[in-house]
């Protein structure tokens, strides 16, 4: 099968969209399929492994960037000349030039396509007026032309339904994980320095964004220091313009000596193993790969009950849940985790077994293939949608 993937930003720093597109594509290639990824040169990571002969990654130059709308006219020309060579198109993301032109040419040449918003569909947080304008001019037509809308959790499925997408048009496929990366055990003793061996380390790993609830974690950590003076907080991830606010909060609470800010980390497994607990305090997170990676690394997790990973972790009984915004509840939960290692071990083991058996990329890629094959065999394409 020849599969075309469309992605705006090809960089590990961009989180879920990149992780799904790249790992899915690699796995499909390892299974014998031919995959091409079209992306832009904005944040493009040239270090990413492209050693598979049947995986082609093509970055197109962005000639203008207007509020995150990346104009890449050379991608349009490429699609006009080559899209007919593919059996199916998989579009990652929803609001973008790349989505518009991929859908346009897929419909023009009767190539079925699926679209995976990765949580970008609801008009929340920022740029709400621009998002509404995009939906009216392009977005609604793009959605009508799609064979399926892929959600990565029931949480996102519910969000899409609340936004007016018909339930029959939504397919839930969980994110996969590269479990083989985590199978080689590295002892914590080889990672933790002598200076920190007697301290308890709390980790947040992810983008530094207001929606991630990091300020709530810092306030909970502040409360915890009164009970457990030997605790440290490590905050690791790329800055989305929110870092200074967090640094100032630590300064105002006078806990700068106990909080360490790290930039984007390449060796995330070491960070997980370095830590005694991973806290994921985000709101409206459609999935969240970080807690599952932490579990595979042997680290207990605390997540909010307002995210996609929370629904799975609760079903697995593989971690601890808190309400978003509950500072004291989070502080108490962190204290509980740090003082109950045996219970943590049982939960982590349950999580590991579930992830290995159900969330490996090999397993998840088979679900995507089944959907691709279904759409190729029974297409229902309206070529006039984008021209009305």
mmCIF file of C-alpha atoms in Angstrom:
data_model
loop_
_atom_site.group_PDB
_atom_site.id
_atom_site.type_symbol
_atom_site.label_atom_id
_atom_site.label_comp_id
_atom_site.label_asym_id
_atom_site.label_seq_id
_atom_site.Cartn_x
_atom_site.Cartn_y
_atom_site.Cartn_z
ATOM 1 C CA UNK A 1 0.000 0.000 0.000
ATOM 2 C CA UNK A 2 1.211 3.537 -0.783
ATOM 3 C CA UNK A 3 0.319 5.939 2.025
ATOM 4 C CA UNK A 4 0.705 9.726 2.036
ATOM 5 C CA UNK A 5 1.000 11.451 5.421
ATOM 6 C CA UNK A 6 0.545 15.235 5.770
ATOM 7 C CA UNK A 7 2.106 17.044 8.737
ATOM 8 C CA UNK A 8 2.699 20.769 9.318
ATOM 9 C CA UNK A 9 5.593 20.579 11.776
ATOM 10 C CA UNK A 10 8.102 17.724 11.629
ATOM 11 C CA UNK A 11 9.939 18.005 14.940
ATOM 12 C CA UNK A 12 9.921 16.007 18.210
ATOM 13 C CA UNK A 13 9.465 19.330 20.016
ATOM 14 C CA UNK A 14 5.949 19.626 18.585
ATOM 15 C CA UNK A 15 4.640 16.647 20.558
ATOM 16 C CA UNK A 16 1.725 14.391 19.656
ATOM 17 C CA UNK A 17 1.206 15.141 15.957
ATOM 18 C CA UNK A 18 4.850 14.464 15.157
ATOM 19 C CA UNK A 19 5.075 11.381 17.391
ATOM 20 C CA UNK A 20 2.031 9.756 15.834
ATOM 21 C CA UNK A 21 2.911 10.617 12.231
ATOM 22 C CA UNK A 22 6.552 9.586 12.406
ATOM 23 C CA UNK A 23 6.222 6.428 14.531
ATOM 24 C CA UNK A 24 3.171 5.249 12.606
ATOM 25 C CA UNK A 25 4.981 5.848 9.318
ATOM 26 C CA UNK A 26 8.112 4.007 10.459
ATOM 27 C CA UNK A 27 6.062 1.034 11.656
ATOM 28 C CA UNK A 28 4.058 0.883 8.426
ATOM 29 C CA UNK A 29 7.309 0.883 6.447
ATOM 30 C CA UNK A 30 8.714 -1.918 8.609
ATOM 31 C CA UNK A 31 5.548 -3.862 7.753
ATOM 32 C CA UNK A 32 6.340 -3.493 4.041
ATOM 33 C CA UNK A 33 4.267 -0.474 3.010
ATOM 34 C CA UNK A 34 5.539 2.645 1.216
ATOM 35 C CA UNK A 35 5.024 5.906 3.111
ATOM 36 C CA UNK A 36 5.709 9.517 2.161
ATOM 37 C CA UNK A 37 5.505 12.336 4.707
ATOM 38 C CA UNK A 38 4.912 15.856 3.393
ATOM 39 C CA UNK A 39 5.744 18.626 5.848
ATOM 40 C CA UNK A 40 7.155 22.164 6.065
ATOM 41 C CA UNK A 41 10.681 23.339 6.818
ATOM 42 C CA UNK A 42 9.498 25.253 9.920
ATOM 43 C CA UNK A 43 11.161 23.608 12.945
ATOM 44 C CA UNK A 44 12.132 20.735 10.649
ATOM 45 C CA UNK A 45 14.448 18.316 12.463
ATOM 46 C CA UNK A 46 17.094 17.084 10.032
ATOM 47 C CA UNK A 47 18.492 14.704 12.664
ATOM 48 C CA UNK A 48 15.491 12.373 12.533
ATOM 49 C CA UNK A 49 16.357 8.901 11.292
ATOM 50 C CA UNK A 50 15.317 8.463 7.680
ATOM 51 C CA UNK A 51 17.166 5.196 7.016
ATOM 52 C CA UNK A 52 14.206 3.147 5.819
ATOM 53 C CA UNK A 53 14.276 2.882 2.030
ATOM 54 C CA UNK A 54 10.484 2.933 1.737
ATOM 55 C CA UNK A 55 10.044 6.044 3.931
ATOM 56 C CA UNK A 56 10.329 9.402 2.159
ATOM 57 C CA UNK A 57 10.167 12.684 4.112
ATOM 58 C CA UNK A 58 9.742 15.831 2.009
ATOM 59 C CA UNK A 59 9.970 19.257 3.720
ATOM 60 C CA UNK A 60 8.603 22.201 1.706
ATOM 61 C CA UNK A 61 9.762 25.759 2.167
ATOM 62 C CA UNK A 62 7.405 28.096 4.026
ATOM 63 C CA UNK A 63 7.306 31.443 2.208
ATOM 64 C CA UNK A 64 5.076 33.142 4.790
ATOM 65 C CA UNK A 65 3.803 32.463 8.285
ATOM 66 C CA UNK A 66 0.646 34.342 9.251
ATOM 67 C CA UNK A 67 -0.498 33.468 12.775
ATOM 68 C CA UNK A 68 0.714 29.890 12.338
ATOM 69 C CA UNK A 69 -0.802 29.521 8.860
ATOM 70 C CA UNK A 70 2.237 28.292 6.913
ATOM 71 C CA UNK A 71 2.044 28.993 3.182
ATOM 72 C CA UNK A 72 3.994 26.381 1.184
ATOM 73 C CA UNK A 73 3.072 26.739 -2.513
ATOM 74 C CA UNK A 74 5.656 24.149 -3.614
ATOM 75 C CA UNK A 75 3.692 21.490 -1.683
ATOM 76 C CA UNK A 76 0.647 22.369 -3.767
ATOM 77 C CA UNK A 77 2.594 21.716 -6.975
ATOM 78 C CA UNK A 78 3.920 18.418 -5.616
ATOM 79 C CA UNK A 79 0.435 17.214 -4.727
ATOM 80 C CA UNK A 80 -0.936 18.167 -8.131
ATOM 81 C CA UNK A 81 1.734 16.017 -9.780
ATOM 82 C CA UNK A 82 2.021 13.058 -7.390
ATOM 83 C CA UNK A 83 -1.066 12.496 -5.221
ATOM 84 C CA UNK A 84 -2.548 10.054 -7.761
ATOM 85 C CA UNK A 85 0.322 7.675 -6.976
ATOM 86 C CA UNK A 86 -1.085 6.989 -3.488
ATOM 87 C CA UNK A 87 -3.862 4.762 -2.195
ATOM 88 C CA UNK A 88 -4.841 6.911 0.782
ATOM 89 C CA UNK A 89 -3.985 10.239 2.431
ATOM 90 C CA UNK A 90 -3.698 10.703 6.193
ATOM 91 C CA UNK A 91 -3.834 14.361 7.293
ATOM 92 C CA UNK A 92 -2.476 15.225 10.753
ATOM 93 C CA UNK A 93 -3.816 18.452 12.226
ATOM 94 C CA UNK A 94 -6.865 20.407 11.174
ATOM 95 C CA UNK A 95 -6.322 24.129 10.706
ATOM 96 C CA UNK A 96 -3.570 24.756 8.193
ATOM 97 C CA UNK A 97 -2.688 25.374 4.567
ATOM 98 C CA UNK A 98 -1.302 21.857 4.248
ATOM 99 C CA UNK A 99 -4.645 20.394 5.328
ATOM 100 C CA UNK A 100 -6.556 22.498 2.819
ATOM 101 C CA UNK A 101 -4.495 21.613 -0.238
ATOM 102 C CA UNK A 102 -4.106 17.940 0.692
ATOM 103 C CA UNK A 103 -7.881 17.598 1.006
ATOM 104 C CA UNK A 104 -8.432 19.571 -2.209
ATOM 105 C CA UNK A 105 -6.258 17.341 -4.376
ATOM 106 C CA UNK A 106 -7.382 14.146 -2.678
ATOM 107 C CA UNK A 107 -10.964 14.994 -3.582
ATOM 108 C CA UNK A 108 -10.026 16.172 -7.061
ATOM 109 C CA UNK A 109 -8.399 12.841 -7.907
ATOM 110 C CA UNK A 110 -10.733 10.630 -5.848
ATOM 111 C CA UNK A 111 -8.117 9.556 -3.303
ATOM 112 C CA UNK A 112 -9.742 8.751 0.058
ATOM 113 C CA UNK A 113 -8.398 10.672 3.039
ATOM 114 C CA UNK A 114 -8.736 10.574 6.806
ATOM 115 C CA UNK A 115 -8.064 13.511 9.081
ATOM 116 C CA UNK A 116 -6.677 13.376 12.615
ATOM 117 C CA UNK A 117 -7.069 16.724 14.458
ATOM 118 C CA UNK A 118 -4.882 15.767 17.457
ATOM 119 C CA UNK A 119 -6.990 17.943 19.747
ATOM 120 C CA UNK A 120 -6.912 21.007 17.495
ATOM 121 C CA UNK A 121 -10.584 21.003 16.484
ATOM 122 C CA UNK A 122 -12.360 22.798 19.391
ATOM 123 C CA UNK A 123 -12.152 26.583 19.266
ATOM 124 C CA UNK A 124 -10.626 27.080 22.711
ATOM 125 C CA UNK A 125 -7.728 28.958 24.363
ATOM 126 C CA UNK A 126 -6.233 31.319 21.718
ATOM 127 C CA UNK A 127 -7.105 32.746 18.254
ATOM 128 C CA UNK A 128 -10.781 31.816 18.542
ATOM 129 C CA UNK A 129 -11.930 34.341 15.918
ATOM 130 C CA UNK A 130 -9.320 33.173 13.412
ATOM 131 C CA UNK A 131 -10.267 29.552 14.066
ATOM 132 C CA UNK A 132 -13.923 30.325 13.433
ATOM 133 C CA UNK A 133 -13.054 32.092 10.183
ATOM 134 C CA UNK A 134 -10.952 29.118 9.037
ATOM 135 C CA UNK A 135 -13.813 26.721 9.806
ATOM 136 C CA UNK A 136 -16.291 28.756 7.764
ATOM 137 C CA UNK A 137 -14.032 29.267 4.739
ATOM 138 C CA UNK A 138 -12.230 25.894 4.587
ATOM 139 C CA UNK A 139 -12.568 23.660 7.639
ATOM 140 C CA UNK A 140 -16.153 22.517 7.320
ATOM 141 C CA UNK A 141 -15.580 21.496 3.685
ATOM 142 C CA UNK A 142 -12.412 19.596 4.613
ATOM 143 C CA UNK A 143 -14.284 17.643 7.285
ATOM 144 C CA UNK A 144 -17.179 16.789 4.966
ATOM 145 C CA UNK A 145 -14.755 15.335 2.435
ATOM 146 C CA UNK A 146 -12.961 13.121 4.953
ATOM 147 C CA UNK A 147 -13.746 9.409 5.109
ATOM 148 C CA UNK A 148 -13.192 9.388 8.879
ATOM 149 C CA UNK A 149 -12.179 11.734 11.688
ATOM 150 C CA UNK A 150 -9.662 9.900 13.886
ATOM 151 C CA UNK A 151 -9.696 10.626 17.621
ATOM 152 C CA UNK A 152 -6.914 9.389 19.890
ATOM 153 C CA UNK A 153 -9.149 8.856 22.948
ATOM 154 C CA UNK A 154 -12.775 8.722 24.019
ATOM 155 C CA UNK A 155 -12.121 12.095 25.622
ATOM 156 C CA UNK A 156 -11.372 13.593 22.191
ATOM 157 C CA UNK A 157 -14.283 11.683 20.653
ATOM 158 C CA UNK A 158 -16.666 13.320 23.131
ATOM 159 C CA UNK A 159 -15.137 16.717 22.408
ATOM 160 C CA UNK A 160 -15.659 16.249 18.669
ATOM 161 C CA UNK A 161 -19.273 15.173 19.139
ATOM 162 C CA UNK A 162 -19.899 18.230 21.326
ATOM 163 C CA UNK A 163 -18.543 20.357 18.469
ATOM 164 C CA UNK A 164 -21.075 18.904 16.042
ATOM 165 C CA UNK A 165 -19.232 15.978 14.427
ATOM 166 C CA UNK A 166 -21.480 12.955 13.952
ATOM 167 C CA UNK A 167 -20.450 9.990 16.101
ATOM 168 C CA UNK A 168 -20.546 7.604 13.112
ATOM 169 C CA UNK A 169 -17.854 9.662 11.385
ATOM 170 C CA UNK A 170 -15.395 9.347 14.295
ATOM 171 C CA UNK A 171 -13.001 6.466 14.831
ATOM 172 C CA UNK A 172 -11.037 6.131 18.091
ATOM 173 C CA UNK A 173 -7.480 4.797 17.795
ATOM 174 C CA UNK A 174 -5.210 5.246 20.796
ATOM 175 C CA UNK A 175 -1.700 6.585 20.367
ATOM 176 C CA UNK A 176 1.023 3.980 20.180
ATOM 177 C CA UNK A 177 4.324 3.825 22.011
ATOM 178 C CA UNK A 178 7.767 2.612 20.898
ATOM 179 C CA UNK A 179 7.887 0.045 23.686
ATOM 180 C CA UNK A 180 11.179 -1.432 22.482
ATOM 181 C CA UNK A 181 12.951 1.758 23.594
ATOM 182 C CA UNK A 182 11.958 1.078 27.187
ATOM 183 C CA UNK A 183 12.664 -2.647 27.447
ATOM 184 C CA UNK A 184 16.350 -2.279 28.356
ATOM 185 C CA UNK A 185 16.440 -1.528 32.064
ATOM 186 C CA UNK A 186 18.825 1.107 33.348
ATOM 187 C CA UNK A 187 19.315 1.129 37.104
ATOM 188 C CA UNK A 188 18.374 4.346 38.861
ATOM 189 C CA UNK A 189 21.720 4.076 40.682
ATOM 190 C CA UNK A 190 23.546 4.663 37.388
ATOM 191 C CA UNK A 191 21.567 7.855 36.720
ATOM 192 C CA UNK A 192 21.052 9.614 40.050
ATOM 193 C CA UNK A 193 24.044 11.513 41.425
ATOM 194 C CA UNK A 194 25.267 11.007 44.983
ATOM 195 C CA UNK A 195 24.113 14.528 45.867
ATOM 196 C CA UNK A 196 20.499 13.764 44.901
ATOM 197 C CA UNK A 197 20.282 10.127 45.980
ATOM 198 C CA UNK A 198 18.548 10.984 49.272
ATOM 199 C CA UNK A 199 16.169 13.497 47.704
ATOM 200 C CA UNK A 200 12.769 12.762 46.203
ATOM 201 C CA UNK A 201 12.457 14.056 42.652
ATOM 202 C CA UNK A 202 9.170 15.111 41.035
ATOM 203 C CA UNK A 203 9.115 15.486 37.250
ATOM 204 C CA UNK A 204 7.001 17.404 34.791
ATOM 205 C CA UNK A 205 7.898 16.722 31.148
ATOM 206 C CA UNK A 206 6.139 18.431 28.261
ATOM 207 C CA UNK A 207 5.701 21.793 26.606
ATOM 208 C CA UNK A 208 5.665 24.850 28.878
ATOM 209 C CA UNK A 209 2.191 26.085 28.092
ATOM 210 C CA UNK A 210 -0.519 27.673 30.211
ATOM 211 C CA UNK A 211 -2.909 24.812 29.466
ATOM 212 C CA UNK A 212 -0.517 22.238 30.945
ATOM 213 C CA UNK A 213 -1.255 23.156 34.578
ATOM 214 C CA UNK A 214 2.408 23.590 35.533
ATOM 215 C CA UNK A 215 1.566 26.568 37.749
ATOM 216 C CA UNK A 216 -0.760 24.297 39.727
ATOM 217 C CA UNK A 217 2.038 21.748 40.110
ATOM 218 C CA UNK A 218 4.415 24.461 41.381
ATOM 219 C CA UNK A 219 1.881 25.629 43.966
ATOM 220 C CA UNK A 220 1.266 22.035 45.059
ATOM 221 C CA UNK A 221 5.014 21.483 45.298
ATOM 222 C CA UNK A 222 5.308 24.597 47.481
ATOM 223 C CA UNK A 223 2.732 23.147 49.888
ATOM 224 C CA UNK A 224 4.572 19.820 49.873
ATOM 225 C CA UNK A 225 7.891 21.392 50.922
ATOM 226 C CA UNK A 226 6.463 22.139 54.369
ATOM 227 C CA UNK A 227 5.950 18.415 54.961
ATOM 228 C CA UNK A 228 8.843 16.980 52.940
ATOM 229 C CA UNK A 229 11.856 19.296 52.822
ATOM 230 C CA UNK A 230 13.961 16.833 50.787
ATOM 231 C CA UNK A 231 11.897 17.150 47.590
ATOM 232 C CA UNK A 232 13.026 18.555 44.252
ATOM 233 C CA UNK A 233 10.955 19.548 41.210
ATOM 234 C CA UNK A 234 12.297 19.225 37.656
ATOM 235 C CA UNK A 235 10.367 20.954 34.852
ATOM 236 C CA UNK A 236 11.523 19.809 31.416
ATOM 237 C CA UNK A 237 10.252 20.861 28.020
ATOM 238 C CA UNK A 238 10.183 23.400 25.221
ATOM 239 C CA UNK A 239 8.974 26.885 26.110
ATOM 240 C CA UNK A 240 5.717 28.039 24.505
ATOM 241 C CA UNK A 241 6.207 31.522 25.984
ATOM 242 C CA UNK A 242 5.135 30.568 29.506
ATOM 243 C CA UNK A 243 8.494 29.863 31.169
ATOM 244 C CA UNK A 244 9.062 33.365 32.575
ATOM 245 C CA UNK A 245 5.682 33.256 34.309
ATOM 246 C CA UNK A 246 6.623 29.956 35.948
ATOM 247 C CA UNK A 247 10.091 31.175 36.942
ATOM 248 C CA UNK A 248 8.552 34.284 38.533
ATOM 249 C CA UNK A 249 6.057 32.115 40.412
ATOM 250 C CA UNK A 250 8.902 30.049 41.873
ATOM 251 C CA UNK A 251 10.684 33.265 42.851
ATOM 252 C CA UNK A 252 7.594 34.659 44.572
ATOM 253 C CA UNK A 253 7.150 31.395 46.502
ATOM 254 C CA UNK A 254 10.869 31.408 47.371
ATOM 255 C CA UNK A 255 11.460 27.873 46.096
ATOM 256 C CA UNK A 256 13.952 28.614 43.275
ATOM 257 C CA UNK A 257 16.580 26.444 44.959
ATOM 258 C CA UNK A 258 14.255 23.433 44.795
ATOM 259 C CA UNK A 259 12.990 23.842 41.208
ATOM 260 C CA UNK A 260 15.099 23.160 38.112
ATOM 261 C CA UNK A 261 14.022 24.178 34.617
ATOM 262 C CA UNK A 262 15.368 22.099 31.731
ATOM 263 C CA UNK A 263 15.003 22.724 28.010
ATOM 264 C CA UNK A 264 13.649 20.056 25.662
ATOM 265 C CA UNK A 265 15.385 16.804 26.602
ATOM 266 C CA UNK A 266 16.384 14.198 24.023
ATOM 267 C CA UNK A 267 17.036 11.445 26.574
ATOM 268 C CA UNK A 268 13.580 11.354 28.143
ATOM 269 C CA UNK A 269 14.000 7.805 29.484
ATOM 270 C CA UNK A 270 16.814 8.941 31.786
ATOM 271 C CA UNK A 271 14.615 11.775 33.042
ATOM 272 C CA UNK A 272 11.835 9.336 33.901
ATOM 273 C CA UNK A 273 14.200 6.940 35.654
ATOM 274 C CA UNK A 274 15.852 9.825 37.475
ATOM 275 C CA UNK A 275 12.483 10.750 39.015
ATOM 276 C CA UNK A 276 10.389 9.271 41.809
ATOM 277 C CA UNK A 277 7.071 10.406 40.311
ATOM 278 C CA UNK A 278 5.851 11.961 37.061
ATOM 279 C CA UNK A 279 3.072 14.550 37.393
ATOM 280 C CA UNK A 280 0.933 15.415 34.369
ATOM 281 C CA UNK A 281 -1.421 18.191 35.553
ATOM 282 C CA UNK A 282 -2.861 19.272 32.182
ATOM 283 C CA UNK A 283 -6.419 20.265 31.286
ATOM 284 C CA UNK A 284 -8.287 19.139 28.143
ATOM 285 C CA UNK A 285 -5.401 16.921 27.010
ATOM 286 C CA UNK A 286 -6.717 14.520 24.374
ATOM 287 C CA UNK A 287 -4.204 11.786 25.139
ATOM 288 C CA UNK A 288 -0.786 12.471 26.634
ATOM 289 C CA UNK A 289 2.082 10.110 25.793
ATOM 290 C CA UNK A 290 4.350 11.228 28.630
ATOM 291 C CA UNK A 291 2.634 9.302 31.474
ATOM 292 C CA UNK A 292 2.758 6.058 29.481
ATOM 293 C CA UNK A 293 6.444 6.555 28.730
ATOM 294 C CA UNK A 294 7.052 7.127 32.434
ATOM 295 C CA UNK A 295 5.212 3.913 33.326
ATOM 296 C CA UNK A 296 7.294 1.961 30.814
ATOM 297 C CA UNK A 297 10.374 3.432 32.495
ATOM 298 C CA UNK A 298 9.185 2.187 35.890
ATOM 299 C CA UNK A 299 8.096 5.577 37.250
ATOM 300 C CA UNK A 300 4.711 6.046 38.973
ATOM 301 C CA UNK A 301 2.429 8.721 37.541
ATOM 302 C CA UNK A 302 -0.152 11.238 38.696
ATOM 303 C CA UNK A 303 -2.449 12.627 35.991
ATOM 304 C CA UNK A 304 -5.570 14.767 35.934
ATOM 305 C CA UNK A 305 -8.939 13.170 35.351
ATOM 306 C CA UNK A 306 -9.529 15.725 32.569
ATOM 307 C CA UNK A 307 -7.341 14.128 29.914
ATOM 308 C CA UNK A 308 -7.328 11.164 27.544
ATOM 309 C CA UNK A 309 -4.493 9.318 29.263
ATOM 310 C CA UNK A 310 -6.418 9.545 32.531
ATOM 311 C CA UNK A 311 -9.258 7.392 31.200
ATOM 312 C CA UNK A 312 -6.819 4.599 30.255
ATOM 313 C CA UNK A 313 -4.707 4.836 33.410
ATOM 314 C CA UNK A 314 -7.839 4.635 35.532
ATOM 315 C CA UNK A 315 -9.056 1.553 33.657
ATOM 316 C CA UNK A 316 -5.655 -0.094 34.060
ATOM 317 C CA UNK A 317 -5.341 0.993 37.709
ATOM 318 C CA UNK A 318 -1.829 1.987 36.648
ATOM 319 C CA UNK A 319 -1.511 5.347 38.398
ATOM 320 C CA UNK A 320 -3.177 8.064 40.420
ATOM 321 C CA UNK A 321 -5.772 10.656 39.332
ATOM 322 C CA UNK A 322 -6.450 14.160 40.659
ATOM 323 C CA UNK A 323 -8.904 16.889 39.716
ATOM 324 C CA UNK A 324 -7.467 19.654 37.554
ATOM 325 C CA UNK A 325 -6.720 22.778 39.605
ATOM 326 C CA UNK A 326 -6.881 21.090 43.029
ATOM 327 C CA UNK A 327 -3.623 22.344 44.535
ATOM 328 C CA UNK A 328 -3.932 20.704 47.959
ATOM 329 C CA UNK A 329 -5.319 17.503 46.457
ATOM 330 C CA UNK A 330 -2.288 17.283 44.171
ATOM 331 C CA UNK A 331 0.132 18.040 47.027
ATOM 332 C CA UNK A 332 -1.429 15.287 49.140
ATOM 333 C CA UNK A 333 -1.357 12.830 46.241
ATOM 334 C CA UNK A 334 2.333 13.485 45.557
ATOM 335 C CA UNK A 335 3.103 12.919 49.235
ATOM 336 C CA UNK A 336 1.154 9.648 49.152
ATOM 337 C CA UNK A 337 3.015 8.387 46.084
ATOM 338 C CA UNK A 338 6.411 9.282 47.537
ATOM 339 C CA UNK A 339 5.644 7.296 50.689
ATOM 340 C CA UNK A 340 4.019 4.176 49.165
ATOM 341 C CA UNK A 341 6.651 2.534 46.920
ATOM 342 C CA UNK A 342 5.133 -0.969 47.034
ATOM 343 C CA UNK A 343 1.729 0.200 45.794
ATOM 344 C CA UNK A 344 3.472 2.250 43.112
ATOM 345 C CA UNK A 345 5.342 -0.840 41.946
ATOM 346 C CA UNK A 346 2.121 -2.829 41.547
ATOM 347 C CA UNK A 347 0.452 -0.056 39.545
ATOM 348 C CA UNK A 348 3.479 0.441 37.288
ATOM 349 C CA UNK A 349 3.627 -3.286 36.554
ATOM 350 C CA UNK A 350 -0.060 -3.356 35.559
ATOM 351 C CA UNK A 351 0.539 -0.398 33.282
ATOM 352 C CA UNK A 352 3.604 -1.925 31.640
ATOM 353 C CA UNK A 353 1.763 -5.136 30.807
ATOM 354 C CA UNK A 354 -1.196 -3.277 29.314
ATOM 355 C CA UNK A 355 0.959 -0.932 27.219
ATOM 356 C CA UNK A 356 3.141 -3.721 25.838
ATOM 357 C CA UNK A 357 0.105 -5.846 24.945
ATOM 358 C CA UNK A 358 -2.203 -3.120 23.614
ATOM 359 C CA UNK A 359 -0.357 0.126 22.826
ATOM 360 C CA UNK A 360 2.784 -0.924 20.953
ATOM 361 C CA UNK A 361 3.103 0.733 17.555
ATOM 362 C CA UNK A 362 2.868 -2.659 15.882
ATOM 363 C CA UNK A 363 -0.573 -3.181 17.419
ATOM 364 C CA UNK A 364 -1.750 0.377 16.742
ATOM 365 C CA UNK A 365 -0.465 0.402 13.149
ATOM 366 C CA UNK A 366 -2.637 -2.651 12.413
ATOM 367 C CA UNK A 367 -5.713 -0.654 13.475
ATOM 368 C CA UNK A 368 -4.777 2.153 11.095
ATOM 369 C CA UNK A 369 -4.154 -0.327 8.281
ATOM 370 C CA UNK A 370 -7.554 -1.881 8.810
ATOM 371 C CA UNK A 371 -9.151 1.556 8.459
ATOM 372 C CA UNK A 372 -7.047 2.470 5.411
ATOM 373 C CA UNK A 373 -8.015 -0.785 3.675
ATOM 374 C CA UNK A 374 -11.675 -0.217 4.505
ATOM 375 C CA UNK A 375 -11.641 3.248 2.938
ATOM 376 C CA UNK A 376 -9.754 2.086 -0.148
ATOM 377 C CA UNK A 377 -12.178 -0.790 -0.754
ATOM 378 C CA UNK A 378 -15.352 1.197 -0.020
ATOM 379 C CA UNK A 379 -14.641 4.863 -0.809
ATOM 380 C CA UNK A 380 -17.446 7.405 -0.641
ATOM 381 C CA UNK A 381 -15.897 10.528 -2.091
ATOM 382 C CA UNK A 382 -17.774 13.666 -3.128
ATOM 383 C CA UNK A 383 -15.520 15.443 -5.632
ATOM 384 C CA UNK A 384 -17.643 18.605 -5.571
ATOM 385 C CA UNK A 385 -17.278 19.350 -1.851
ATOM 386 C CA UNK A 386 -14.340 21.766 -2.072
ATOM 387 C CA UNK A 387 -15.713 23.510 -5.124
ATOM 388 C CA UNK A 388 -19.137 24.483 -3.780
#
